[in-house]
mmCIF file of C-alpha atoms in Angstrom:
data_model
loop_
_atom_site.group_PDB
_atom_site.id
_atom_site.type_symbol
_atom_site.label_atom_id
_atom_site.label_comp_id
_atom_site.label_asym_id
_atom_site.label_seq_id
_atom_site.Cartn_x
_atom_site.Cartn_y
_atom_site.Cartn_z
ATOM 1 C CA MET A 1 -73.072 1.469 -31.400
ATOM 2 C CA SER A 2 -71.349 3.886 -34.083
ATOM 3 C CA ALA A 3 -73.487 4.151 -37.219
ATOM 4 C CA GLU A 4 -71.409 3.331 -39.501
ATOM 5 C CA ILE A 5 -70.487 0.549 -40.826
ATOM 6 C CA THR A 6 -67.451 -1.050 -42.258
ATOM 7 C CA LEU A 7 -68.060 -3.190 -45.730
ATOM 8 C CA PHE A 8 -64.492 -5.528 -46.593
ATOM 9 C CA VAL A 9 -64.456 -5.633 -49.984
ATOM 10 C CA ASN A 10 -62.511 -8.854 -52.421
ATOM 11 C CA PRO A 11 -63.640 -7.092 -55.399
ATOM 12 C CA THR A 12 -62.293 -10.437 -57.340
ATOM 13 C CA ALA A 13 -64.225 -12.789 -55.435
ATOM 14 C CA GLY A 14 -66.614 -15.676 -56.913
ATOM 15 C CA ARG A 15 -64.459 -14.312 -60.763
ATOM 16 C CA GLY A 16 -66.037 -10.711 -60.009
ATOM 17 C CA ARG A 17 -69.282 -11.264 -58.009
ATOM 18 C CA GLY A 18 -67.736 -9.021 -55.042
ATOM 19 C CA ALA A 19 -67.256 -6.503 -56.576
ATOM 20 C CA HIS A 20 -70.533 -6.495 -57.817
ATOM 21 C CA ALA A 21 -72.048 -7.421 -54.682
ATOM 22 C CA ALA A 22 -71.012 -4.579 -52.609
ATOM 23 C CA GLN A 23 -73.437 -2.166 -54.127
ATOM 24 C CA PRO A 24 -76.582 -3.923 -53.344
ATOM 25 C CA ALA A 25 -75.163 -4.275 -49.599
ATOM 26 C CA ALA A 26 -74.506 -0.889 -48.868
ATOM 27 C CA SER A 27 -77.331 0.485 -50.469
ATOM 28 C CA ALA A 28 -79.515 -1.798 -48.022
ATOM 29 C CA LEU A 29 -77.115 -0.564 -44.899
ATOM 30 C CA ARG A 30 -77.595 3.157 -46.331
ATOM 31 C CA ASP A 31 -81.312 2.691 -46.410
ATOM 32 C CA ALA A 32 -81.714 1.352 -42.819
ATOM 33 C CA GLY A 33 -79.829 4.531 -41.223
ATOM 34 C CA PHE A 34 -76.067 3.713 -41.495
ATOM 35 C CA SER A 35 -73.280 5.195 -43.056
ATOM 36 C CA VAL A 36 -70.837 2.765 -44.908
ATOM 37 C CA ARG A 37 -66.586 3.273 -45.234
ATOM 38 C CA THR A 38 -65.619 0.798 -48.032
ATOM 39 C CA VAL A 39 -62.518 -1.236 -47.280
ATOM 40 C CA VAL A 40 -60.495 -2.509 -50.090
ATOM 41 C CA GLY A 41 -56.447 -3.608 -49.851
ATOM 42 C CA ALA A 42 -54.209 -4.114 -52.291
ATOM 43 C CA ASP A 43 -53.477 -7.066 -50.934
ATOM 44 C CA ALA A 44 -54.940 -9.684 -48.203
ATOM 45 C CA PRO A 45 -52.254 -8.256 -44.878
ATOM 46 C CA ASP A 46 -52.863 -4.036 -46.685
ATOM 47 C CA ALA A 47 -56.711 -5.123 -46.388
ATOM 48 C CA LEU A 48 -56.383 -7.011 -42.619
ATOM 49 C CA ALA A 49 -54.391 -3.653 -41.821
ATOM 50 C CA ARG A 50 -57.012 -1.570 -42.543
ATOM 51 C CA LEU A 51 -59.363 -3.099 -41.255
ATOM 52 C CA ARG A 52 -58.027 -3.864 -37.678
ATOM 53 C CA ALA A 53 -57.676 -0.054 -37.742
ATOM 54 C CA ALA A 54 -60.921 0.437 -38.507
ATOM 55 C CA VAL A 55 -62.064 -2.072 -35.690
ATOM 56 C CA ARG A 56 -59.567 -0.376 -33.393
ATOM 57 C CA GLU A 57 -61.217 3.354 -34.182
ATOM 58 C CA GLY A 58 -64.606 1.993 -33.303
ATOM 59 C CA THR A 59 -66.882 0.262 -36.428
ATOM 60 C CA GLY A 60 -70.450 -0.516 -35.813
ATOM 61 C CA ALA A 61 -70.434 -3.332 -37.482
ATOM 62 C CA VAL A 62 -68.036 -5.163 -39.744
ATOM 63 C CA VAL A 63 -70.015 -6.568 -42.927
ATOM 64 C CA ALA A 64 -67.441 -8.992 -45.399
ATOM 65 C CA VAL A 65 -68.415 -9.141 -48.687
ATOM 66 C CA GLY A 66 -66.883 -12.533 -50.446
ATOM 67 C CA GLY A 67 -66.087 -15.925 -50.012
ATOM 68 C CA ASP A 68 -64.648 -18.170 -47.193
ATOM 69 C CA GLY A 69 -61.226 -15.831 -47.985
ATOM 70 C CA MET A 70 -62.200 -12.873 -46.993
ATOM 71 C CA VAL A 71 -64.278 -13.697 -43.975
ATOM 72 C CA SER A 72 -61.337 -15.764 -42.985
ATOM 73 C CA LEU A 73 -59.305 -12.782 -43.270
ATOM 74 C CA ALA A 74 -62.068 -10.461 -41.460
ATOM 75 C CA LEU A 75 -62.184 -12.915 -38.369
ATOM 76 C CA GLN A 76 -58.517 -12.049 -37.308
ATOM 77 C CA ALA A 77 -59.582 -8.257 -37.059
ATOM 78 C CA VAL A 78 -63.160 -9.386 -35.312
ATOM 79 C CA ALA A 79 -62.784 -12.539 -33.489
ATOM 80 C CA GLY A 80 -62.219 -11.685 -29.672
ATOM 81 C CA THR A 81 -63.687 -7.359 -29.403
ATOM 82 C CA LEU A 82 -67.138 -6.772 -29.432
ATOM 83 C CA VAL A 83 -67.889 -5.349 -32.464
ATOM 84 C CA PRO A 84 -70.590 -7.781 -34.981
ATOM 85 C CA LEU A 85 -69.476 -9.726 -38.148
ATOM 86 C CA GLY A 86 -71.728 -10.100 -40.711
ATOM 87 C CA VAL A 87 -71.519 -12.168 -44.469
ATOM 88 C CA VAL A 88 -72.344 -11.606 -47.844
ATOM 89 C CA ALA A 89 -71.248 -14.473 -49.351
ATOM 90 C CA VAL A 90 -70.380 -14.231 -52.654
ATOM 91 C CA GLY A 91 -67.513 -16.836 -53.451
ATOM 92 C CA THR A 92 -67.112 -19.965 -54.674
ATOM 93 C CA GLY A 93 -67.127 -22.429 -51.740
ATOM 94 C CA ASN A 94 -69.288 -19.882 -49.171
ATOM 95 C CA ASP A 95 -69.110 -22.252 -46.061
ATOM 96 C CA PHE A 96 -69.158 -20.287 -43.597
ATOM 97 C CA ALA A 97 -72.648 -18.919 -44.381
ATOM 98 C CA ARG A 98 -73.930 -21.938 -45.024
ATOM 99 C CA ALA A 99 -72.687 -23.455 -41.498
ATOM 100 C CA MET A 100 -74.249 -19.853 -40.117
ATOM 101 C CA GLY A 101 -77.812 -20.590 -42.249
ATOM 102 C CA LEU A 102 -76.814 -17.511 -43.991
ATOM 103 C CA PRO A 103 -77.977 -16.061 -47.397
ATOM 104 C CA VAL A 104 -75.169 -17.299 -50.470
ATOM 105 C CA ARG A 105 -74.887 -15.553 -53.600
ATOM 106 C CA ASP A 106 -77.878 -12.871 -52.468
ATOM 107 C CA PRO A 107 -76.129 -9.552 -51.809
ATOM 108 C CA ALA A 108 -78.863 -7.700 -51.395
ATOM 109 C CA ARG A 109 -81.294 -9.919 -49.146
ATOM 110 C CA ALA A 110 -77.452 -10.773 -46.978
ATOM 111 C CA GLY A 111 -77.219 -6.395 -46.638
ATOM 112 C CA ARG A 112 -80.254 -6.341 -45.587
ATOM 113 C CA LEU A 113 -80.399 -9.208 -42.825
ATOM 114 C CA ALA A 114 -77.492 -7.841 -41.542
ATOM 115 C CA ALA A 115 -79.144 -4.189 -41.478
ATOM 116 C CA GLU A 116 -82.336 -5.785 -39.611
ATOM 117 C CA ALA A 117 -79.697 -7.473 -37.688
ATOM 118 C CA LEU A 118 -78.141 -4.415 -36.466
ATOM 119 C CA LYS A 119 -81.310 -2.274 -35.983
ATOM 120 C CA GLY A 120 -82.929 -5.161 -34.325
ATOM 121 C CA GLY A 121 -80.066 -6.146 -32.156
ATOM 122 C CA ARG A 122 -80.203 -9.640 -33.753
ATOM 123 C CA ILE A 123 -76.551 -10.856 -33.008
ATOM 124 C CA ARG A 124 -75.667 -14.270 -32.083
ATOM 125 C CA ASP A 125 -72.936 -15.382 -30.334
ATOM 126 C CA VAL A 126 -70.655 -18.335 -32.040
ATOM 127 C CA ASP A 127 -68.016 -20.974 -31.271
ATOM 128 C CA LEU A 128 -64.733 -20.045 -33.167
ATOM 129 C CA GLY A 129 -60.910 -22.006 -33.777
ATOM 130 C CA ARG A 130 -57.978 -20.863 -33.201
ATOM 131 C CA VAL A 131 -54.907 -22.539 -33.839
ATOM 132 C CA ASP A 132 -51.184 -22.306 -31.503
ATOM 133 C CA GLY A 133 -52.732 -19.291 -29.937
ATOM 134 C CA GLY A 134 -52.491 -17.382 -33.768
ATOM 135 C CA THR A 135 -55.560 -17.424 -36.164
ATOM 136 C CA TRP A 136 -58.721 -17.807 -35.515
ATOM 137 C CA TYR A 137 -61.137 -19.557 -38.325
ATOM 138 C CA GLY A 138 -64.702 -20.446 -38.174
ATOM 139 C CA THR A 139 -65.467 -23.517 -40.543
ATOM 140 C CA VAL A 140 -62.521 -26.662 -40.810
ATOM 141 C CA LEU A 141 -58.927 -27.046 -40.219
ATOM 142 C CA CYS A 142 -57.906 -30.034 -42.193
ATOM 143 C CA SER A 143 -55.109 -32.313 -42.634
ATOM 144 C CA GLY A 144 -53.783 -35.046 -44.850
ATOM 145 C CA PHE A 145 -55.513 -35.718 -48.108
ATOM 146 C CA ASP A 146 -57.583 -32.889 -47.845
ATOM 147 C CA SER A 147 -54.699 -30.663 -47.633
ATOM 148 C CA ARG A 148 -52.585 -32.218 -50.234
ATOM 149 C CA VAL A 149 -55.413 -32.387 -52.637
ATOM 150 C CA ASN A 150 -55.189 -28.030 -51.288
ATOM 151 C CA ASP A 151 -51.430 -28.263 -51.598
ATOM 152 C CA ARG A 152 -51.952 -29.354 -55.746
ATOM 153 C CA GLY A 153 -55.152 -27.474 -56.387
ATOM 154 C CA ASN A 154 -53.089 -24.057 -55.178
ATOM 155 C CA ARG A 155 -50.386 -25.243 -57.312
ATOM 156 C CA MET A 156 -52.941 -25.408 -60.515
ATOM 157 C CA ARG A 157 -54.025 -22.477 -62.407
ATOM 158 C CA LEU A 158 -56.852 -23.861 -64.597
ATOM 159 C CA PRO A 159 -59.154 -25.029 -64.472
ATOM 160 C CA VAL A 160 -60.706 -21.652 -62.135
ATOM 161 C CA GLY A 161 -63.013 -22.797 -59.356
ATOM 162 C CA LYS A 162 -63.927 -25.793 -57.846
ATOM 163 C CA PHE A 163 -63.150 -28.170 -60.563
ATOM 164 C CA LYS A 164 -59.846 -27.334 -60.242
ATOM 165 C CA TYR A 165 -59.986 -29.100 -56.995
ATOM 166 C CA ASP A 166 -61.457 -32.016 -58.352
ATOM 167 C CA LEU A 167 -59.025 -32.718 -60.925
ATOM 168 C CA ALA A 168 -56.618 -32.482 -57.983
ATOM 169 C CA MET A 169 -58.235 -34.914 -55.984
ATOM 170 C CA ILE A 170 -57.710 -37.544 -59.053
ATOM 171 C CA ALA A 171 -54.546 -36.899 -59.187
ATOM 172 C CA GLU A 172 -53.506 -37.528 -55.208
ATOM 173 C CA LEU A 173 -55.822 -40.358 -54.957
ATOM 174 C CA ALA A 174 -52.457 -41.497 -57.886
ATOM 175 C CA ALA A 175 -49.994 -41.043 -55.142
ATOM 176 C CA PHE A 176 -51.735 -41.703 -51.987
ATOM 177 C CA ARG A 177 -50.659 -42.462 -48.819
ATOM 178 C CA PRO A 178 -51.955 -43.234 -45.124
ATOM 179 C CA LEU A 179 -49.974 -40.796 -42.674
ATOM 180 C CA ARG A 180 -49.261 -41.997 -39.049
ATOM 181 C CA TYR A 181 -50.823 -39.705 -36.752
ATOM 182 C CA ARG A 182 -50.112 -38.895 -32.914
ATOM 183 C CA ILE A 183 -53.606 -37.376 -31.979
ATOM 184 C CA THR A 184 -54.297 -36.077 -28.755
ATOM 185 C CA LEU A 185 -57.676 -35.138 -27.753
ATOM 186 C CA ASP A 186 -57.883 -32.341 -24.778
ATOM 187 C CA ASP A 187 -55.736 -33.699 -21.832
ATOM 188 C CA GLY A 188 -56.160 -37.068 -22.776
ATOM 189 C CA PRO A 189 -53.416 -39.792 -23.992
ATOM 190 C CA ALA A 190 -51.992 -39.641 -27.357
ATOM 191 C CA VAL A 191 -52.795 -41.761 -29.287
ATOM 192 C CA GLU A 192 -51.208 -42.954 -32.758
ATOM 193 C CA THR A 193 -53.268 -44.323 -35.718
ATOM 194 C CA GLU A 194 -52.900 -44.534 -39.369
ATOM 195 C CA ALA A 195 -55.412 -42.159 -41.109
ATOM 196 C CA ALA A 196 -56.108 -41.196 -44.724
ATOM 197 C CA LEU A 197 -57.003 -37.343 -43.300
ATOM 198 C CA VAL A 198 -58.344 -36.312 -40.385
ATOM 199 C CA ALA A 199 -60.569 -32.789 -39.958
ATOM 200 C CA VAL A 200 -61.443 -30.168 -37.194
ATOM 201 C CA GLY A 201 -64.146 -28.666 -36.879
ATOM 202 C CA ASN A 202 -65.852 -25.915 -35.295
ATOM 203 C CA GLY A 203 -68.485 -25.968 -38.121
ATOM 204 C CA SER A 204 -69.382 -28.839 -40.854
ATOM 205 C CA SER A 205 -68.177 -27.635 -44.130
ATOM 206 C CA TYR A 206 -65.508 -27.535 -46.469
ATOM 207 C CA GLY A 207 -64.040 -27.269 -49.990
ATOM 208 C CA GLY A 208 -67.905 -25.912 -51.165
ATOM 209 C CA GLY A 209 -70.247 -27.666 -48.977
ATOM 210 C CA MET A 210 -67.979 -31.305 -48.332
ATOM 211 C CA ARG A 211 -70.281 -32.011 -45.237
ATOM 212 C CA ILE A 212 -66.725 -33.939 -43.650
ATOM 213 C CA CYS A 213 -67.470 -33.002 -40.240
ATOM 214 C CA ALA A 214 -71.566 -33.527 -40.932
ATOM 215 C CA GLY A 215 -72.595 -32.900 -37.269
ATOM 216 C CA ALA A 216 -70.460 -29.715 -36.000
ATOM 217 C CA GLU A 217 -72.294 -27.200 -34.333
ATOM 218 C CA PRO A 218 -71.054 -23.547 -34.470
ATOM 219 C CA ASP A 219 -72.029 -22.860 -31.228
ATOM 220 C CA ASP A 220 -71.401 -25.869 -28.408
ATOM 221 C CA GLY A 221 -68.147 -25.144 -27.396
ATOM 222 C CA LEU A 222 -66.795 -28.408 -29.137
ATOM 223 C CA PHE A 223 -64.984 -29.254 -32.152
ATOM 224 C CA ASP A 224 -65.948 -32.386 -34.246
ATOM 225 C CA VAL A 225 -63.096 -34.221 -34.857
ATOM 226 C CA THR A 226 -63.793 -36.452 -38.043
ATOM 227 C CA VAL A 227 -60.825 -39.100 -38.915
ATOM 228 C CA VAL A 228 -60.871 -41.160 -41.978
ATOM 229 C CA GLY A 229 -59.045 -44.172 -40.998
ATOM 230 C CA ASP A 230 -56.256 -46.519 -42.746
ATOM 231 C CA CYS A 231 -58.140 -47.445 -45.873
ATOM 232 C CA SER A 232 -57.125 -48.249 -49.529
ATOM 233 C CA ARG A 233 -57.606 -45.875 -52.643
ATOM 234 C CA THR A 234 -59.888 -48.135 -53.517
ATOM 235 C CA THR A 235 -62.701 -47.191 -49.953
ATOM 236 C CA LEU A 236 -60.820 -43.986 -50.227
ATOM 237 C CA LEU A 237 -62.410 -42.952 -53.654
ATOM 238 C CA LYS A 238 -65.983 -44.751 -52.108
ATOM 239 C CA VAL A 239 -66.634 -42.791 -49.051
ATOM 240 C CA PHE A 240 -65.416 -38.835 -50.217
ATOM 241 C CA PRO A 241 -68.150 -38.529 -53.031
ATOM 242 C CA ARG A 242 -70.703 -39.384 -49.371
ATOM 243 C CA VAL A 243 -68.445 -36.003 -47.809
ATOM 244 C CA TYR A 244 -70.703 -34.282 -49.853
ATOM 245 C CA ARG A 245 -73.940 -35.503 -47.953
ATOM 246 C CA GLY A 246 -72.473 -36.341 -45.324
ATOM 247 C CA THR A 247 -73.600 -40.088 -44.988
ATOM 248 C CA HIS A 248 -69.051 -40.754 -45.098
ATOM 249 C CA LEU A 249 -69.810 -41.113 -40.958
ATOM 250 C CA SER A 250 -71.153 -44.403 -40.690
ATOM 251 C CA HIS A 251 -68.429 -45.687 -42.705
ATOM 252 C CA PRO A 252 -67.214 -48.649 -40.293
ATOM 253 C CA LYS A 253 -62.853 -46.873 -41.348
ATOM 254 C CA VAL A 254 -64.367 -43.216 -40.423
ATOM 255 C CA THR A 255 -64.450 -42.168 -36.665
ATOM 256 C CA VAL A 256 -66.051 -38.827 -34.947
ATOM 257 C CA HIS A 257 -65.026 -37.352 -32.123
ATOM 258 C CA ARG A 258 -65.146 -34.187 -30.302
ATOM 259 C CA ALA A 259 -63.171 -32.204 -28.073
ATOM 260 C CA ALA A 260 -62.220 -28.520 -26.954
ATOM 261 C CA LYS A 261 -58.483 -28.832 -28.102
ATOM 262 C CA VAL A 262 -57.334 -30.646 -30.441
ATOM 263 C CA THR A 263 -53.290 -31.699 -30.859
ATOM 264 C CA LEU A 264 -52.276 -32.665 -34.520
ATOM 265 C CA GLU A 265 -49.731 -34.393 -35.359
ATOM 266 C CA ALA A 266 -47.760 -36.346 -38.825
ATOM 267 C CA ALA A 267 -44.575 -35.218 -41.109
ATOM 268 C CA GLY A 268 -45.207 -34.625 -43.856
ATOM 269 C CA SER A 269 -48.534 -33.037 -43.726
ATOM 270 C CA SER A 270 -49.169 -29.666 -43.288
ATOM 271 C CA ALA A 271 -52.797 -28.527 -42.493
ATOM 272 C CA TYR A 272 -55.601 -25.532 -43.602
ATOM 273 C CA ALA A 273 -57.877 -23.486 -42.269
ATOM 274 C CA ASP A 274 -60.730 -21.975 -43.768
ATOM 275 C CA GLY A 275 -58.905 -23.094 -47.194
ATOM 276 C CA GLU A 276 -56.094 -20.719 -46.040
ATOM 277 C CA PRO A 277 -52.932 -22.318 -45.613
ATOM 278 C CA LEU A 278 -51.585 -22.674 -41.806
ATOM 279 C CA GLY A 279 -48.334 -24.860 -42.836
ATOM 280 C CA PRO A 280 -46.576 -28.324 -41.825
ATOM 281 C CA LEU A 281 -48.150 -30.165 -38.293
ATOM 282 C CA PRO A 282 -47.966 -30.146 -35.837
ATOM 283 C CA VAL A 283 -50.720 -27.925 -34.949
ATOM 284 C CA THR A 284 -52.503 -27.486 -31.896
ATOM 285 C CA ALA A 285 -56.391 -26.158 -32.197
ATOM 286 C CA VAL A 286 -58.422 -24.191 -29.141
ATOM 287 C CA CYS A 287 -62.448 -23.842 -29.880
ATOM 288 C CA GLU A 288 -63.495 -20.779 -28.185
ATOM 289 C CA PRO A 289 -66.964 -20.175 -27.045
ATOM 290 C CA SER A 290 -68.171 -17.130 -28.079
ATOM 291 C CA ALA A 291 -65.318 -15.634 -29.510
ATOM 292 C CA LEU A 292 -67.691 -13.882 -32.746
ATOM 293 C CA ARG A 293 -70.855 -11.877 -32.462
ATOM 294 C CA LEU A 294 -72.512 -12.576 -35.660
ATOM 295 C CA LEU A 295 -75.265 -10.844 -37.280
ATOM 296 C CA GLY A 296 -78.218 -12.650 -38.552
#
């Protein structure tokens, strides 16, 4: 393994925490005897192109410094390769790090953990989702009500952070209507149903700790598919806050399925994965076992 480690940095993550977090993470890696090369792109496509070049050239590991968006970008370069990924989670949500049991908003500790894992060969194989044979994701693919909240939140300039999406959720409730879904699990028959949302989880949470797929395990070769069925605005308003504790899964309007392949079809809904937009349905997600080598 190469002794050069690629630090993949989003300087704007967590309102500037990314830039500050890079230094202690780099120091921990250098103290362990590794040389560190930092990759910062002019924008997301440029950053990804630079990271893919580093992976092709044989970097010893990639350590992503930022939030879930930066991790998502890093996955597009390292998934399916032998290059391991470390995470210094300093973003707003940090759901990937939480799902994997990694430190959150503690860059020095996260850097040390990555360095120790590299020195000791402590690398875990974890699953990833792959959408339509292209985009990789580590946590949750969402559609329906929650993707509409994402759509609205992304259009809002203020407030910043998590509160923006809380306000977006309230606004979307006013226009809420269940969608007519067509859901296909593995090679089974397509099932048509009315639902508020469908979430396909490799990890357990999205949105900064909303445990929509609370039972999902990222190393079992299967997705947890959470379906919040046809319900009123009042019921949805009661169910949604329970997502933070994962207790919504016991509600009679909520069902959970397990599958390695999921196709979702619904008119008028887009999909997001790891908080990043994928585009309108239909989409097909496949759980790819051991697609990522994870440090820590």
